[in-house]
Amino acid sequence: MTRRTDWAEYANGPAGTSDGAYGATAAPYETEQTAVGPPDGGRARQDDGEARRRGGRARATGGTRRRRGRAEPFTEDGGATSSSRAEKGEPPRDPVEQARAICLRLLTGTPRTRSQLADALRKREIPDEAAEEVLSRFEEVGLINDSAFAEAWVDSRHHGRGLARRALARELRTKGVDSTLIDAAVSRLDSEQEEETARELVARKLRATRGLDRDKRLRRLAGMLARKGYPEGMALRVVRQALEEEGEDTEFLGEDGF
């Protein structure tokens, strides 16, 4: 974990500087006695007052020098320079530690597949042995779980975006998930659930196509389902039923396609 530099350690100034310096400077003036008796006693008092004023200026000057001296550690003693790597959050030099830091940073708030993390380490020129060690360890402790990732991806993208199994499988392949895990994840969606989602998508889109000619409505509805990965036969059936409910003539739609 990166250590944040505690700048309060500089608050007391450099070694050897203390409030005692002020007292040492003022002492000769504060202990000087005023002359008594001679005719020039007025001049003695005047000299004494001038000396006190000079002492005050000396104390003020000493204070200025002290304050300037207290700021020097930030720029001259190397303290800020030595902590710059930690302050910037740079990963450690050891390849394994560096790989671990990279993976933890990438996993913060966003699940990722092993393949995604491996690609990230490769781009950062982490040696293969170090990357393999860290990735395997992360799998052992559950920080990497491609099976859980695939299932969560299917649930989220199907219910949130209405994607069909074919589109979901395509997305998971681009993320490097093993085909066996992909099949297991998308199989959790059965045909009935997939068709029900297609009907909901068409019903929402249907409102926006009212007023357009029949062919244009057909192309828009069918194209929307195709982009989301729905099979042509299912899309044809869902679109036909939706248009019939709107009073459109669907006899021109064959069973083999659009």
GROMACS .gro file of C-alpha atoms in nm:
model
  258
    1MET     CA    1   0.000   0.000   0.000
    2THR     CA    2   0.135   0.341  -0.093
    3ARG     CA    3   0.245   0.547   0.209
    4ARG     CA    4   0.125   0.905   0.201
    5THR     CA    5   0.391   1.148   0.314
    6ASP     CA    6   0.303   1.323   0.640
    7TRP     CA    7   0.410   1.681   0.576
    8ALA     CA    8   0.341   1.766   0.942
    9GLU     CA    9   0.685   1.626   1.025
   10TYR     CA   10   0.833   1.945   0.882
   11ALA     CA   11   0.623   2.171   1.103
   12ASN     CA   12   0.895   2.213   1.371
   13GLY     CA   13   1.162   2.327   1.123
   14PRO     CA   14   1.515   2.194   1.065
   15ALA     CA   15   1.723   2.053   1.344
   16GLY     CA   16   1.880   2.312   1.574
   17THR     CA   17   1.608   2.574   1.517
   18SER     CA   18   1.386   2.654   1.816
   19ASP     CA   19   1.220   2.941   1.996
   20GLY     CA   20   1.529   2.961   2.216
   21ALA     CA   21   1.709   3.140   1.933
   22TYR     CA   22   1.481   3.437   1.982
   23GLY     CA   23   1.559   3.457   2.350
   24ALA     CA   24   1.934   3.444   2.291
   25THR     CA   25   1.911   3.731   2.046
   26ALA     CA   26   1.701   3.951   2.273
   27ALA     CA   27   1.885   3.887   2.599
   28PRO     CA   28   2.168   4.146   2.564
   29TYR     CA   29   1.919   4.424   2.502
   30GLU     CA   30   1.666   4.327   2.764
   31THR     CA   31   1.926   4.308   3.046
   32GLU     CA   32   2.103   4.639   2.968
   33GLN     CA   33   2.069   4.887   3.258
   34THR     CA   34   1.981   5.257   3.210
   35ALA     CA   35   2.258   5.499   3.325
   36VAL     CA   36   2.175   5.699   3.641
   37GLY     CA   37   2.316   6.028   3.776
   38PRO     CA   38   2.533   6.181   3.503
   39PRO     CA   39   2.413   6.503   3.335
   40ASP     CA   40   2.372   6.317   3.004
   41GLY     CA   41   2.116   6.074   3.150
   42GLY     CA   42   1.864   6.183   2.882
   43ARG     CA   43   2.106   6.076   2.607
   44ALA     CA   44   2.159   5.743   2.786
   45ARG     CA   45   1.787   5.683   2.792
   46GLN     CA   46   1.763   5.780   2.422
   47ASP     CA   47   2.045   5.537   2.338
   48ASP     CA   48   1.873   5.270   2.540
   49GLY     CA   49   1.546   5.321   2.350
   50GLU     CA   50   1.729   5.304   2.017
   51ALA     CA   51   1.897   4.985   2.126
   52ARG     CA   52   1.561   4.832   2.213
   53ARG     CA   53   1.421   4.932   1.873
   54ARG     CA   54   1.723   4.772   1.703
   55GLY     CA   55   1.666   4.462   1.914
   56GLY     CA   56   1.306   4.445   1.799
   57ARG     CA   57   1.413   4.470   1.436
   58ALA     CA   58   1.672   4.200   1.495
   59ARG     CA   59   1.409   3.970   1.642
   60ALA     CA   60   1.177   4.035   1.346
   61THR     CA   61   1.458   3.965   1.102
   62GLY     CA   62   1.552   3.649   1.289
   63GLY     CA   63   1.190   3.534   1.271
   64THR     CA   64   1.183   3.587   0.896
   65ARG     CA   65   1.499   3.385   0.852
   66ARG     CA   66   1.356   3.109   1.069
   67ARG     CA   67   1.035   3.087   0.868
   68ARG     CA   68   1.229   3.070   0.547
   69GLY     CA   69   1.449   2.801   0.695
   70ARG     CA   70   1.146   2.589   0.785
   71ALA     CA   71   1.038   2.574   0.418
   72GLU     CA   72   1.377   2.453   0.293
   73PRO     CA   73   1.320   2.079   0.357
   74PHE     CA   74   1.051   2.077   0.090
   75THR     CA   75   1.289   2.183  -0.183
   76GLU     CA   76   1.651   2.128  -0.072
   77ASP     CA   77   1.682   1.823   0.151
   78GLY     CA   78   1.537   1.576  -0.104
   79GLY     CA   79   1.236   1.473   0.104
   80ALA     CA   80   0.981   1.545  -0.166
   81THR     CA   81   1.196   1.380  -0.432
   82SER     CA   82   1.242   1.058  -0.237
   83SER     CA   83   0.866   1.018  -0.190
   84SER     CA   84   0.765   1.115  -0.545
   85ARG     CA   85   0.737   0.753  -0.666
   86ALA     CA   86   0.507   0.661  -0.379
   87GLU     CA   87   0.303   0.981  -0.420
   88LYS     CA   88   0.247   0.906  -0.790
   89GLY     CA   89   0.131   0.555  -0.711
   90GLU     CA   90   0.384   0.391  -0.943
   91PRO     CA   91   0.389   0.009  -0.925
   92PRO     CA   92   0.688  -0.160  -0.762
   93ARG     CA   93   0.980  -0.270  -0.977
   94ASP     CA   94   0.953  -0.642  -0.900
   95PRO     CA   95   0.760  -0.807  -1.191
   96VAL     CA   96   0.534  -1.012  -0.965
   97GLU     CA   97   0.451  -0.718  -0.743
   98GLN     CA   98   0.401  -0.501  -1.048
   99ALA     CA   99   0.166  -0.756  -1.205
  100ARG     CA  100  -0.030  -0.784  -0.881
  101ALA     CA  101  -0.070  -0.407  -0.857
  102ILE     CA  102  -0.186  -0.381  -1.218
  103CYS     CA  103  -0.444  -0.657  -1.178
  104LEU     CA  104  -0.582  -0.517  -0.853
  105ARG     CA  105  -0.617  -0.175  -1.009
  106LEU     CA  106  -0.800  -0.315  -1.314
  107LEU     CA  107  -1.030  -0.527  -1.099
  108THR     CA  108  -1.134  -0.239  -0.878
  109GLY     CA  109  -1.507  -0.196  -0.935
  110THR     CA  110  -1.505  -0.392  -1.264
  111PRO     CA  111  -1.490  -0.773  -1.298
  112ARG     CA  112  -1.259  -0.892  -1.575
  113THR     CA  113  -1.173  -1.223  -1.733
  114ARG     CA  114  -0.837  -1.390  -1.706
  115SER     CA  115  -0.777  -1.325  -2.075
  116GLN     CA  116  -0.843  -0.953  -2.034
  117LEU     CA  117  -0.597  -0.926  -1.746
  118ALA     CA  118  -0.337  -1.132  -1.933
  119ASP     CA  119  -0.364  -0.896  -2.231
  120ALA     CA  120  -0.320  -0.596  -2.001
  121LEU     CA  121  -0.007  -0.746  -1.843
  122ARG     CA  122   0.133  -0.832  -2.185
  123LYS     CA  123   0.086  -0.475  -2.306
  124ARG     CA  124   0.277  -0.354  -2.000
  125GLU     CA  125   0.560  -0.597  -2.084
  126ILE     CA  126   0.523  -0.806  -1.770
  127PRO     CA  127   0.722  -1.132  -1.808
  128ASP     CA  128   0.506  -1.435  -1.884
  129GLU     CA  129   0.622  -1.624  -1.575
  130ALA     CA  130   0.530  -1.339  -1.341
  131ALA     CA  131   0.195  -1.289  -1.513
  132GLU     CA  132   0.111  -1.659  -1.493
  133GLU     CA  133   0.198  -1.671  -1.124
  134VAL     CA  134  -0.024  -1.375  -1.037
  135LEU     CA  135  -0.317  -1.479  -1.255
  136SER     CA  136  -0.316  -1.832  -1.118
  137ARG     CA  137  -0.307  -1.702  -0.763
  138PHE     CA  138  -0.595  -1.464  -0.833
  139GLU     CA  139  -0.799  -1.757  -0.966
  140GLU     CA  140  -0.725  -1.959  -0.653
  141VAL     CA  141  -0.858  -1.688  -0.423
  142GLY     CA  142  -1.158  -1.610  -0.644
  143LEU     CA  143  -1.056  -1.268  -0.771
  144ILE     CA  144  -1.072  -1.412  -1.123
  145ASN     CA  145  -1.371  -1.635  -1.203
  146ASP     CA  146  -1.458  -1.662  -1.572
  147SER     CA  147  -1.759  -1.884  -1.505
  148ALA     CA  148  -1.918  -1.634  -1.267
  149PHE     CA  149  -1.822  -1.352  -1.503
  150ALA     CA  150  -2.001  -1.520  -1.795
  151GLU     CA  151  -2.319  -1.587  -1.596
  152ALA     CA  152  -2.332  -1.232  -1.464
  153TRP     CA  153  -2.269  -1.096  -1.814
  154VAL     CA  154  -2.557  -1.298  -1.960
  155ASP     CA  155  -2.801  -1.190  -1.689
  156SER     CA  156  -2.704  -0.824  -1.714
  157ARG     CA  157  -2.693  -0.792  -2.092
  158HIS     CA  158  -3.007  -0.994  -2.157
  159HIS     CA  159  -3.228  -0.816  -1.904
  160GLY     CA  160  -3.066  -0.475  -1.952
  161ARG     CA  161  -3.012  -0.469  -2.329
  162GLY     CA  162  -3.236  -0.749  -2.449
  163LEU     CA  163  -2.953  -0.940  -2.617
  164ALA     CA  164  -3.023  -1.293  -2.740
  165ARG     CA  165  -2.803  -1.594  -2.679
  166ARG     CA  166  -2.616  -1.561  -3.006
  167ALA     CA  167  -2.514  -1.200  -2.937
  168LEU     CA  168  -2.421  -1.282  -2.577
  169ALA     CA  169  -2.197  -1.567  -2.686
  170ARG     CA  170  -2.026  -1.340  -2.939
  171GLU     CA  171  -1.953  -1.077  -2.673
  172LEU     CA  172  -1.812  -1.333  -2.429
  173ARG     CA  173  -1.581  -1.473  -2.697
  174THR     CA  174  -1.434  -1.127  -2.751
  175LYS     CA  175  -1.352  -1.119  -2.378
  176GLY     CA  176  -1.161  -1.445  -2.397
  177VAL     CA  177  -1.405  -1.667  -2.209
  178ASP     CA  178  -1.368  -2.038  -2.280
  179SER     CA  179  -1.631  -2.180  -2.515
  180THR     CA  180  -1.741  -2.438  -2.256
  181LEU     CA  181  -1.813  -2.166  -2.003
  182ILE     CA  182  -1.994  -1.962  -2.267
  183ASP     CA  183  -2.223  -2.252  -2.355
  184ALA     CA  184  -2.303  -2.310  -1.989
  185ALA     CA  185  -2.383  -1.943  -1.931
  186VAL     CA  186  -2.607  -1.883  -2.234
  187SER     CA  187  -2.790  -2.212  -2.184
  188ARG     CA  188  -2.943  -2.057  -1.873
  189LEU     CA  189  -3.166  -1.864  -2.117
  190ASP     CA  190  -3.427  -2.095  -2.272
  191SER     CA  191  -3.611  -2.031  -2.597
  192GLU     CA  192  -3.931  -1.923  -2.426
  193GLN     CA  193  -3.758  -1.656  -2.221
  194GLU     CA  194  -3.566  -1.538  -2.526
  195GLU     CA  195  -3.885  -1.505  -2.733
  196GLU     CA  196  -4.063  -1.323  -2.453
  197THR     CA  197  -3.784  -1.067  -2.444
  198ALA     CA  198  -3.805  -1.029  -2.823
  199ARG     CA  199  -4.178  -0.953  -2.795
  200GLU     CA  200  -4.111  -0.685  -2.535
  201LEU     CA  201  -3.849  -0.525  -2.757
  202VAL     CA  202  -4.082  -0.519  -3.057
  203ALA     CA  203  -4.370  -0.379  -2.851
  204ARG     CA  204  -4.156  -0.085  -2.739
  205LYS     CA  205  -4.018  -0.021  -3.086
  206LEU     CA  206  -4.360  -0.059  -3.249
  207ARG     CA  207  -4.485   0.269  -3.106
  208ALA     CA  208  -4.207   0.459  -3.276
  209THR     CA  209  -4.287   0.310  -3.618
  210ARG     CA  210  -4.652   0.405  -3.631
  211GLY     CA  211  -4.727   0.622  -3.930
  212LEU     CA  212  -4.457   0.460  -4.145
  213ASP     CA  213  -4.541   0.235  -4.437
  214ARG     CA  214  -4.559  -0.138  -4.376
  215ASP     CA  215  -4.228  -0.232  -4.542
  216LYS     CA  216  -4.033   0.031  -4.350
  217ARG     CA  217  -4.185  -0.081  -4.021
  218LEU     CA  218  -4.090  -0.436  -4.105
  219ARG     CA  219  -3.729  -0.350  -4.184
  220ARG     CA  220  -3.684  -0.150  -3.866
  221LEU     CA  221  -3.834  -0.412  -3.638
  222ALA     CA  222  -3.656  -0.702  -3.803
  223GLY     CA  223  -3.325  -0.515  -3.813
  224MET     CA  224  -3.347  -0.433  -3.443
  225LEU     CA  225  -3.397  -0.799  -3.351
  226ALA     CA  226  -3.121  -0.913  -3.586
  227ARG     CA  227  -2.869  -0.675  -3.430
  228LYS     CA  228  -2.951  -0.819  -3.088
  229GLY     CA  229  -2.883  -1.172  -3.206
  230TYR     CA  230  -3.232  -1.318  -3.244
  231PRO     CA  231  -3.276  -1.602  -3.496
  232GLU     CA  232  -3.455  -1.511  -3.818
  233GLY     CA  233  -3.740  -1.755  -3.764
  234MET     CA  234  -3.817  -1.624  -3.418
  235ALA     CA  235  -3.789  -1.264  -3.535
  236LEU     CA  236  -4.032  -1.331  -3.822
  237ARG     CA  237  -4.287  -1.484  -3.591
  238VAL     CA  238  -4.268  -1.206  -3.334
  239VAL     CA  239  -4.282  -0.924  -3.589
  240ARG     CA  240  -4.574  -1.082  -3.776
  241GLN     CA  241  -4.781  -1.114  -3.459
  242ALA     CA  242  -4.702  -0.756  -3.358
  243LEU     CA  243  -4.804  -0.617  -3.697
  244GLU     CA  244  -5.123  -0.822  -3.702
  245GLU     CA  245  -5.222  -0.670  -3.370
  246GLU     CA  246  -5.170  -0.330  -3.532
  247GLY     CA  247  -5.404  -0.429  -3.819
  248GLU     CA  248  -5.132  -0.473  -4.079
  249ASP     CA  249  -5.166  -0.732  -4.359
  250THR     CA  250  -4.895  -0.994  -4.300
  251GLU     CA  251  -4.988  -1.246  -4.566
  252PHE     CA  252  -4.691  -1.137  -4.776
  253LEU     CA  253  -4.457  -1.263  -4.503
  254GLY     CA  254  -4.343  -1.614  -4.581
  255GLU     CA  255  -4.235  -1.872  -4.330
  256ASP     CA  256  -3.881  -1.897  -4.466
  257GLY     CA  257  -3.772  -1.540  -4.413
  258PHE     CA  258  -3.830  -1.176  -4.495
   0.00000   0.00000   0.00000
